[in-house]
XYZ file of C-alpha atoms in Angstrom:
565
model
C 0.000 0.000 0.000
C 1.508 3.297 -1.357
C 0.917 6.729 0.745
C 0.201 4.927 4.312
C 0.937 2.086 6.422
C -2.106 -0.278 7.286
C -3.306 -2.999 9.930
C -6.469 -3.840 8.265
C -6.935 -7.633 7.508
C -7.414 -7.517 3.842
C -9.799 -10.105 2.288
C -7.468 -10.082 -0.772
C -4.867 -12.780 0.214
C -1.402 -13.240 -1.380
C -1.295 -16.870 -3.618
C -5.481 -16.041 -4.215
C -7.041 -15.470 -7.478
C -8.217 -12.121 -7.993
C -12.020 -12.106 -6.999
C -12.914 -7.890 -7.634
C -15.716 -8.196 -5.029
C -13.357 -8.938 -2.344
C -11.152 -5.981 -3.880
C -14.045 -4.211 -3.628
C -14.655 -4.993 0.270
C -11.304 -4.047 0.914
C -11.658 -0.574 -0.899
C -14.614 0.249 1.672
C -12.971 -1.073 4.998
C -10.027 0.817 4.300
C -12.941 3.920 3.687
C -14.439 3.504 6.616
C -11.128 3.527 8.929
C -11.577 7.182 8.352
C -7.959 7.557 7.965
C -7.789 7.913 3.941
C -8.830 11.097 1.964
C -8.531 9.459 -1.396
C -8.207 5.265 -1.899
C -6.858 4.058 -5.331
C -6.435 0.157 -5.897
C -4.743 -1.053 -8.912
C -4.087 -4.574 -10.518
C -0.777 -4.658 -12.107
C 0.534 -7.736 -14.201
C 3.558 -9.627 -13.260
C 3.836 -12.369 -15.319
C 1.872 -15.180 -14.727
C 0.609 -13.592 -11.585
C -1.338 -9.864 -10.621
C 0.281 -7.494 -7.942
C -2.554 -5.771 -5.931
C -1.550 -2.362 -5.416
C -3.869 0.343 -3.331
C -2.556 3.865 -3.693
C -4.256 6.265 -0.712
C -3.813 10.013 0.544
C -3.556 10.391 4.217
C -6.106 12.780 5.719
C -4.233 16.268 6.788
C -6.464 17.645 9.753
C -6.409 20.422 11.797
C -8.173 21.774 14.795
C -10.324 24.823 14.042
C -9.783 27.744 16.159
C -13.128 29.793 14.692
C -15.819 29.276 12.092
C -17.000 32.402 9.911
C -19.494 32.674 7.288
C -19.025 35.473 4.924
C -21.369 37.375 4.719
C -23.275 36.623 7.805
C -26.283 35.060 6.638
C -29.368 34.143 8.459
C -30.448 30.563 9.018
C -27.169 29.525 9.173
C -25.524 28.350 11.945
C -22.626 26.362 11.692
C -22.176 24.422 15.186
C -18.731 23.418 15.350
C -17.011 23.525 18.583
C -13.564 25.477 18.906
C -10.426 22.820 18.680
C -12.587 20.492 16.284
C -10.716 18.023 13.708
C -11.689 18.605 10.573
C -9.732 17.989 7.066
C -10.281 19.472 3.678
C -12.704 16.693 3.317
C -14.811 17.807 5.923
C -14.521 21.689 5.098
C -16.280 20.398 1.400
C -18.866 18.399 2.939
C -19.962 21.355 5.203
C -19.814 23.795 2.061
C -22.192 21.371 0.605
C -24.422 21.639 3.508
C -24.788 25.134 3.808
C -25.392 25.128 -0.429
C -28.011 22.568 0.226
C -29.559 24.232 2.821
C -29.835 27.785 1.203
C -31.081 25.820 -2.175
C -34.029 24.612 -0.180
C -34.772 28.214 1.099
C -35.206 29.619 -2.199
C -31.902 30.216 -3.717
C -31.078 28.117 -6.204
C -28.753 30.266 -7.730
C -26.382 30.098 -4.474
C -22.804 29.809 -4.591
C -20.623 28.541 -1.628
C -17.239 28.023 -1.260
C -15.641 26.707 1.936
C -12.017 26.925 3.293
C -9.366 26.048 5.902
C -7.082 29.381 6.016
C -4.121 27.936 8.327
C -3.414 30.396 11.681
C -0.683 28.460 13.737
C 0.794 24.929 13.534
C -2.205 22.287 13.613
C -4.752 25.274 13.976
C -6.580 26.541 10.885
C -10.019 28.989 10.505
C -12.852 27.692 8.606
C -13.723 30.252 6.240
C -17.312 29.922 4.886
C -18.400 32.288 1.752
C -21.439 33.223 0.249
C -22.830 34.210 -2.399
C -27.069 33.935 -2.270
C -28.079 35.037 -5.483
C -31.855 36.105 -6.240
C -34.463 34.582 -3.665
C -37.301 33.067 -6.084
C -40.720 32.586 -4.352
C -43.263 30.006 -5.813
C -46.006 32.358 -6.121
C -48.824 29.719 -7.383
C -49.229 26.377 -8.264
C -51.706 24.760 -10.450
C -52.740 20.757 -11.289
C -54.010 19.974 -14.566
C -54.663 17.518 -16.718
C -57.002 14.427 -15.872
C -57.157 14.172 -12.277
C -59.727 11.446 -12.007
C -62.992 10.786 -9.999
C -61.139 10.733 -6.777
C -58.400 13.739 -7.137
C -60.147 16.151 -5.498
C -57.975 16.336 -2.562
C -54.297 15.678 -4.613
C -53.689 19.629 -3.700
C -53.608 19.084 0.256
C -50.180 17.015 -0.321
C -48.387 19.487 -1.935
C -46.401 19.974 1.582
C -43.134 21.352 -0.255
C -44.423 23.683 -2.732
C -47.639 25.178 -1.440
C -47.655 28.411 0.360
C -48.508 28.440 4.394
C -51.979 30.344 5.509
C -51.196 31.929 8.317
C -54.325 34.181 9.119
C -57.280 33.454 6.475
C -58.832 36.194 3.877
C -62.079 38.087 4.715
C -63.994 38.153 0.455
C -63.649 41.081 -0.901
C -61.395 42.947 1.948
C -58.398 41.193 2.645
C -56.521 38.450 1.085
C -54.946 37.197 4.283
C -51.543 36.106 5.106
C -49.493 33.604 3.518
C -46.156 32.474 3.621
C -44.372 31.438 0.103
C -42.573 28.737 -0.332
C -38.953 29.239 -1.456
C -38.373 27.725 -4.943
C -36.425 24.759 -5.435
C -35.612 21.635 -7.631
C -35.917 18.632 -4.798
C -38.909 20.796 -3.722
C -40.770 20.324 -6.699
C -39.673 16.455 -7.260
C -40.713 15.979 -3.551
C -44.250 17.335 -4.180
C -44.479 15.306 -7.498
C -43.760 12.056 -5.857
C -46.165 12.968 -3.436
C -48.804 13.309 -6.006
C -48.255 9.963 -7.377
C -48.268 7.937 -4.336
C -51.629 9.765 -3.371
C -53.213 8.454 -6.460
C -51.470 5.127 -5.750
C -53.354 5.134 -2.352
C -56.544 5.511 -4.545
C -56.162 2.796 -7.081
C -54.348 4.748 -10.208
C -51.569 3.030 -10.508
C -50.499 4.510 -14.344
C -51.013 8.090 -12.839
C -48.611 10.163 -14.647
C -47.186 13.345 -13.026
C -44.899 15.803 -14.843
C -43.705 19.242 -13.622
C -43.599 21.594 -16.277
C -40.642 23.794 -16.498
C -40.101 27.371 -14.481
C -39.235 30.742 -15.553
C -36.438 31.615 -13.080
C -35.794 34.929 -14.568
C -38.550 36.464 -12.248
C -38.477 36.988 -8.407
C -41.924 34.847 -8.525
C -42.270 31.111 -10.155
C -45.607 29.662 -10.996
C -45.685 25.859 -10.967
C -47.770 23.409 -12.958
C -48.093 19.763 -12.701
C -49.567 18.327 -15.384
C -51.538 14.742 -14.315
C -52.974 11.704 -16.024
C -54.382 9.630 -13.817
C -54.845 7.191 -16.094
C -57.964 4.215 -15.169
C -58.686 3.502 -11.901
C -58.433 -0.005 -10.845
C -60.755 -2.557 -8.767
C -59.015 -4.997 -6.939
C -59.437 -8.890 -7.560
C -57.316 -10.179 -4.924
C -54.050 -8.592 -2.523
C -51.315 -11.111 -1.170
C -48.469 -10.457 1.004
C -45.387 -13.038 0.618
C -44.020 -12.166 4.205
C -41.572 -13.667 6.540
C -44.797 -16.036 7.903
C -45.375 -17.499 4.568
C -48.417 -16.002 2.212
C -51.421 -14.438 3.842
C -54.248 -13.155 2.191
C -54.993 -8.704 2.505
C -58.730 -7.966 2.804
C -60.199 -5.743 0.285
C -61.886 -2.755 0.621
C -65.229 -1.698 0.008
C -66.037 -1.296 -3.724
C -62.859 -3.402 -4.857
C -61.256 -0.487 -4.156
C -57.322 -0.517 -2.770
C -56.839 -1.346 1.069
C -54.295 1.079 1.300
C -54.199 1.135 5.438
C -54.428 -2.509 5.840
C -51.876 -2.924 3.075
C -49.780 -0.143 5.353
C -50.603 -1.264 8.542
C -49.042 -5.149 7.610
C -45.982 -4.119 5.747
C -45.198 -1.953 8.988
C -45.792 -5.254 10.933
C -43.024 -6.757 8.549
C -40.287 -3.764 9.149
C -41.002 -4.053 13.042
C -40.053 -7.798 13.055
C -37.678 -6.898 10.834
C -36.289 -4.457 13.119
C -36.520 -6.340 16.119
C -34.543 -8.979 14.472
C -31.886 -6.683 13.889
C -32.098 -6.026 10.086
C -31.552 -3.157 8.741
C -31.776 -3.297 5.013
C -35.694 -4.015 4.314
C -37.443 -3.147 1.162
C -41.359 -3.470 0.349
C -42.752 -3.551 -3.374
C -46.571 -4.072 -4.545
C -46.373 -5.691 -8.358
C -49.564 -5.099 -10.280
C -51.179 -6.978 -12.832
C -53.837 -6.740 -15.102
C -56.347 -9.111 -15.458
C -58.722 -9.592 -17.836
C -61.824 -7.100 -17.718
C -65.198 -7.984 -16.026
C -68.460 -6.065 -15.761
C -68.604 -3.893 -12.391
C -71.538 -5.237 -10.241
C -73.471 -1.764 -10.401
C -73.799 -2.272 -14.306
C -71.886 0.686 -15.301
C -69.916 -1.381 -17.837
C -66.303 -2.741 -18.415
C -63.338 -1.871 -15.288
C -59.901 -2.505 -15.089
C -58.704 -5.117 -12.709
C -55.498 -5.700 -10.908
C -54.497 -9.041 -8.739
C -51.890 -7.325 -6.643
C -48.510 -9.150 -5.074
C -46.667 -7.489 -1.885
C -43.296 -9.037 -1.696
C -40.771 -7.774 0.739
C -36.466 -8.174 1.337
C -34.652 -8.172 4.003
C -31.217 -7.606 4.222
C -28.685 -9.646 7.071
C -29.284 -9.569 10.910
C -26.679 -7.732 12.667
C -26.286 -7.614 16.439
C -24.558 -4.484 17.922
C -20.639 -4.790 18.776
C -19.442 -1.150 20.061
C -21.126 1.849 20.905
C -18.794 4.825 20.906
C -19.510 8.267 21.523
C -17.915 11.081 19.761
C -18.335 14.916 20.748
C -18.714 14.532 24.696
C -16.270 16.468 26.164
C -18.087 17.097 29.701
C -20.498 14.251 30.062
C -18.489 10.293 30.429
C -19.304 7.688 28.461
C -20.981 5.736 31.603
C -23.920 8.486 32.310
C -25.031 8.508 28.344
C -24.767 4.780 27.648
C -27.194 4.962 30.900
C -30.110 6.730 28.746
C -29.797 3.943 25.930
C -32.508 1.203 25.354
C -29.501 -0.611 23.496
C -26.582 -2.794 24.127
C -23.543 -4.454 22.944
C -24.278 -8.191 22.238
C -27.873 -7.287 21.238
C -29.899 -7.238 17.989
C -30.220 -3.999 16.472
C -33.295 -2.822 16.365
C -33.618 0.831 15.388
C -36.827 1.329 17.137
C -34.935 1.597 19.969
C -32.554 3.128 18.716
C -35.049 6.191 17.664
C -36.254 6.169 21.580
C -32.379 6.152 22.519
C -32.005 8.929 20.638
C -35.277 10.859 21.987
C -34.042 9.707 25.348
C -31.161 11.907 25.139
C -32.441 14.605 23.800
C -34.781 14.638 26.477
C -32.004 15.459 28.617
C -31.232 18.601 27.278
C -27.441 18.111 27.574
C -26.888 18.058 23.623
C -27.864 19.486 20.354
C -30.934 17.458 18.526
C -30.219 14.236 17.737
C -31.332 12.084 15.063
C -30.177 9.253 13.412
C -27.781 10.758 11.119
C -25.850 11.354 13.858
C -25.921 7.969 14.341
C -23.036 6.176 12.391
C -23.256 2.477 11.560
C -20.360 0.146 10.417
C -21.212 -3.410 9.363
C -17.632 -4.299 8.272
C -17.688 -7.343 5.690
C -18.305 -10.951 6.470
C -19.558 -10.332 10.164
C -22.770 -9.574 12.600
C -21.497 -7.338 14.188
C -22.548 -3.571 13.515
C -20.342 -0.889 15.518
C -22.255 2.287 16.560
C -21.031 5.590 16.481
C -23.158 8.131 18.065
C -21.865 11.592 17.009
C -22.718 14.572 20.074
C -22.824 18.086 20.245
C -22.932 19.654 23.816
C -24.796 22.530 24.687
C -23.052 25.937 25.710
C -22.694 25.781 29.182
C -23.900 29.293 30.139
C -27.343 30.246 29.559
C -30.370 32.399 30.398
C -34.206 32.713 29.071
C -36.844 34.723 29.854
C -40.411 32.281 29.484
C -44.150 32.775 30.606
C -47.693 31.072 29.568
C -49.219 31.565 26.364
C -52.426 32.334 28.625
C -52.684 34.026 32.102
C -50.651 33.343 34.181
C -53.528 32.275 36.681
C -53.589 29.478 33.853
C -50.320 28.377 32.275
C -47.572 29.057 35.118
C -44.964 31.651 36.562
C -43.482 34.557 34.597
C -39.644 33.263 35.038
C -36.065 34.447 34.288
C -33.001 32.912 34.712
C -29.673 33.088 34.452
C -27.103 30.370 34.794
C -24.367 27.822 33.896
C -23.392 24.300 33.843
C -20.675 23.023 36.649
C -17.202 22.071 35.746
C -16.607 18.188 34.469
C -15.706 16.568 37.989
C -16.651 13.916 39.886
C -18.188 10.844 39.100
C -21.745 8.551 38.789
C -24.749 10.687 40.816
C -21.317 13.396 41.847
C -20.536 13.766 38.045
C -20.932 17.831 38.167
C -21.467 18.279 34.789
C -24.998 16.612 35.000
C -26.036 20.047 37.094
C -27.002 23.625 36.615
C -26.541 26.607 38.858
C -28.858 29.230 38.361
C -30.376 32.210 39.745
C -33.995 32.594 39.200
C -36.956 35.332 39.679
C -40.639 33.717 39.087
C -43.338 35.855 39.586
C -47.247 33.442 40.065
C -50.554 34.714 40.144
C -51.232 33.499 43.625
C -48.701 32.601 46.457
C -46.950 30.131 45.617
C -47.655 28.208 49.030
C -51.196 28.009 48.229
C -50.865 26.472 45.154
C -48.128 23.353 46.186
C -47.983 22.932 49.945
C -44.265 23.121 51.036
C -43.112 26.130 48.856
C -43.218 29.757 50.216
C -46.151 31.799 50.546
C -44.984 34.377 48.412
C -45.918 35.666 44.683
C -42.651 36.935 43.653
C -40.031 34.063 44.707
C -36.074 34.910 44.281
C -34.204 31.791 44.379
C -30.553 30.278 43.153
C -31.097 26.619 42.481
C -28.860 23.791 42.316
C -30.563 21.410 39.619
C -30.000 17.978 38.445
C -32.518 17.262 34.931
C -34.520 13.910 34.754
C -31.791 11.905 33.691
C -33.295 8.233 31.566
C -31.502 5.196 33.220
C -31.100 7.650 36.860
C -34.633 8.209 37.573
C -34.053 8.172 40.814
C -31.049 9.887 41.423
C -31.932 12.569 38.920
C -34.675 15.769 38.881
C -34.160 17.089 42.279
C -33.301 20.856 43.020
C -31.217 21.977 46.166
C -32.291 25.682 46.916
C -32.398 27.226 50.598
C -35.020 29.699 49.920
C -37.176 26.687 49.221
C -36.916 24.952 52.195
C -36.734 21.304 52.679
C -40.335 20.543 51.859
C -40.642 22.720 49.058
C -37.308 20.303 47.530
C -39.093 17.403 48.295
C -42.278 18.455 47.143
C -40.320 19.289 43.568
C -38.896 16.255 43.521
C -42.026 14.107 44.305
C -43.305 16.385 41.231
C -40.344 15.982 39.132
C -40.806 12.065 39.593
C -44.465 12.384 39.241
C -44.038 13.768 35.416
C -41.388 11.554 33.888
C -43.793 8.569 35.157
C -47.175 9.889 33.916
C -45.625 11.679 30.758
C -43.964 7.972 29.578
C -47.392 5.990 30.103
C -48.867 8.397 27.253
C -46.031 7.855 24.510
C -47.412 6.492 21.361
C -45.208 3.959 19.158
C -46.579 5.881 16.396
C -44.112 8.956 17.480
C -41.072 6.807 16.251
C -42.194 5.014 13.298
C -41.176 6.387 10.208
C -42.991 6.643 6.909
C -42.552 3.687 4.753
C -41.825 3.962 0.933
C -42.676 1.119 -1.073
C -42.165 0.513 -4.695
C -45.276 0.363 -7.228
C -44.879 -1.647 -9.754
C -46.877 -2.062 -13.130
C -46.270 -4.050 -15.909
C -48.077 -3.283 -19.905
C -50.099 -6.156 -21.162
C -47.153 -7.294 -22.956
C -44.683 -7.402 -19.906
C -42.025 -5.120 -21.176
C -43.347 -1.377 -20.408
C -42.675 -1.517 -16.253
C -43.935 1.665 -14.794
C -42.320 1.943 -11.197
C -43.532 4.752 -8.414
C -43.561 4.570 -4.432
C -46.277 4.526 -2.324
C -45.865 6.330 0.959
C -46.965 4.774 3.826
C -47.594 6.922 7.064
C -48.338 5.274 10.134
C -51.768 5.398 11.249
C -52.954 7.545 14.213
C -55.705 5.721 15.987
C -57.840 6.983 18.716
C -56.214 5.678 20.997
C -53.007 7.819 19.656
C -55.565 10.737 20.112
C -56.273 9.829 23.614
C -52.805 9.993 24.622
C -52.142 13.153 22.699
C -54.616 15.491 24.894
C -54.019 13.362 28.000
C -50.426 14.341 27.425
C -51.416 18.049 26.763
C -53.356 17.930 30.091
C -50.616 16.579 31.961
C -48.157 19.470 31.157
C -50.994 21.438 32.152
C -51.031 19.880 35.136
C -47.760 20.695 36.240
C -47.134 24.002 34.815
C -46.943 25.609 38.124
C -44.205 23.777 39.579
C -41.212 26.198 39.460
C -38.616 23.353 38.491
């Protein structure tokens, strides 16, 4: 290997013949060491026999003493801590980001160029310009064409390109307020592939949906999708080839899709999918015709469909290390705590997605979500590695909050001021885990005669001493120490503090971290050969019992808006 030494076990083996999927195994492990900028591999011929060669670039990284952005521009925020590793790699990739980002806000004439100007030995600024260009607003957007007897409602999923009513028009006085969207190229795709899998969900399965092209040269674009919806089709029969063998989907009133029962068992599919620690799994519906038949109200010849849901799954992996990148203040020991996961176990990223809301619960880091979440499945094993990329907090902070409503209503009128403690100590002592602050909280009655224990005062100056609600340390988390208190009013807060992380779990729905489910539509022509290919998205259903748990979880924050902690 030319440009850097290695200690990764190759799966190309000297005395082997060449197999090019093995080369191509080694290409990505030596990728994902995260050592390599650039990774060449060459076969060479010598003689009767082929020399192997792999040509890489070391990574060159710095630490960055300061990020600008030139101009400053706002909506963008570049969080990256002071004395962070980055390469020239990385400087790209966050360029990219910020283009992306500005693109989907309307400018799709940005420029962005991103740079590491070198200050000291090992130390380098990143240097972040920008150029916006002309902000294009889509002004209107229009559907035409053939939309079918059951389009009606295709312009309530234009979520991307439609504008935003914020207060409604009074006829003939005042057209309201409404919020553009900003104009952009994934915008208009995303809306377009959410009018196909709407009319999917209602049976046209050769819908055809083309945006026309926009006039850019104006500060306002005007969008038109032109639809066919093509015939809609009764359903004959609906099987599901699934991991339990075939099984038979109901159909709907009519003959008419079963979109949420179709939905509702491909979801049951992913979860046992998930739970058995896959995490490659595809669905696709095939479609085809059958031979016409007379519809039972009389009205004459239909097109029918037998319809086949088939599903993949990719290999089980169980979970080998979990790492954490990015904590500076917080150890390993107290975050692994708030995980539903662990090494040895199947990876299911259901819990992974409640790890992940776990610790954001916490309020110790920046939102996560799973692209933070890096996964390596290195070749020929189980075993996935986890790397859970973090972003602390700034350790100082203050707000100023208060009710929507009166205060008599929705809680205190409350400022504070105040700052995280230095990284010492250790487990339940780990003083990172707490906040000093100094607050003022004015209520609408004494305080005392709200929650017996606290003072029996309106205004209430206090510094607290606060641990959060910390998942995995229920107990030996969400406590306050503050003299001005007194020692019932910190019990009473914790018995409250307690009180709400129980009651606010039992109304979590399962529904809050399932994803949406694309699955592939596919249609063949009579003849076989012309395959028309969409996706179908699948949302997961709220039920009423979802709805139940929503407003009982409204009413409990009600419930404890008054406590001061």
């Amino acid at each position: 290997m030319f440009g850097g030494e290695s200690s990764v076990p190759f799966e190309t083996k000297t005395g082997q013949p060449l197999d090019r999927v093995k080369l191509r195994n080694d290409v990505r492990t030596l990728w994902r060491s995260g050592r390599f900028s650039d990774i060449r591999a060459e076969s060479v011929e010598d003689g009767d026999s082929v020399r192997v060669v792999f040509r890489v670039q070391p990574k060159y990284s710095v630490r960055v003493r300061k990020v600008e952005v030139k101009p400053p521009t706002p909506g963008i925020d570049i969080q990256l801590p002071a004395e962070s590793e980055i390469d020239p790699l990385g400087a790209q990739q966050i360029g990219a980001s910020v283009r992306k980002q500005l693109e989907g806000s309307g400018f799709p004439f940005v420029k962005v160029e991103a740079n590491l100007i070198p200050v000291s030995t090992g130390h380098a600024d990143l240097e972040v310009k920008i150029d916006q260009g002309k902000r294009i607003d889509i002004d209107r957007v229009t559907l035409t064409g053939d939309l079918g007897a059951h389009g009606g409602g295709a312009r309530k999923v234009l979520k991307w390109t439609s504008s935003k009513t914020m207060l409604p028009g009074i006829p003939g006085i005042w057209k309201g307020w409404h919020i553009l969207p900003g104009y952009s190229e994934s915008a208009v795709q995303y809306d377009a592939a959410n009018l196909r899998s709407f009319f999917y969900t209602r049976g046209y399965f050769d819908v055809d949906v083309k945006p026309e092209p926009v006039d850019l040269t104006t500060g306002k674009a005007r969008l038109e999708y032109k639809v066919q919806s093509g015939p809609r089709f009764a359903i004959r029969q609906f099987n599901l080839i699934g991991t339990s063998g075939d099984r038979s989907i109901p159909i709907a009133s009519g003959d008419a899709f079963p979109m949420r029962e179709a939905c509702n068992a491909l979801f049951d599919e992913r979860r046992k999918a998930e739970q058995a620690g896959i995490l490659d799994f595809t669905a696709k519906i095939e479609v085809r015709d059958v031979p016409d038949a007379p519809s039972s109200a009389g009205a004459g010849p239909r097109k029918w469909a037998d319809l086949t849901a088939t599903i993949e799954r990719g290999p089980a992996y169980r979970i080998g290390r979990i790492e954490f990148r990015g904590n500076h203040s917080f150890s390993d020991r107290t975050i692994r705590r708030t995980l539903l996961l662990d090494e040895g176990e199947p990876l299911d990223e259901m819990l992974l997605r409640k790890s992940l809301s776990r610790l954001n619960s916490t309020g110790l880091f920046e939102e996560l979500s799973q692209s933070n979440v890096v996964v390596n499945t290195p070749p020929g094993s189980n075993k996935a590695d986890l790397t859970i990329q973090l972003r602390e907090r700034k350790m100082r902070h203050w707000y100023l909050s208060g009710p929507a409503g009166p205060l008599s209503v929705g809680g205190p009128l409350q400022f504070a001021i105040g700052s995280r403690l230095p990284p010492w100590g250790r487990q339940i002592l780990e003083l990172s885990t707490y906040t000093v602050s100094m607050n003022l909280m004015l209520f609408a009655k004494p305080l005392g005669s709200i929650l017996p224990g606290f003072p029996d005062k309106r205004f209430v100056p206090a510094l607290l001493i606060q641990r959060p609600s910390l998942p995995g340390q229920r107990l030996f988390s969400g406590f306050v120490i503050s003299p001005q208190m007194g020692w019932k009013g910190m019990l009473t807060g914790y018995g409250l503090s307690q009180a709400r992380g129980l009651v606010g779990g039992l109304f979590e729905s399962p529904r809050a971290y399932t994803p949406a489910l694309a699955v592939t539509i596919s249609h063949a022509g009579p003849s076989g050969s012309d395959v028309r290919e969409g996706t179908l998205y699948c949302e997961p259903e709220k039920t009423k019992l979802d709805w139940v748990r929503q407003i009982s979880g409204i009413a409990t924050k009600l419930m404890f808006s008054f406590s001061p902690f």
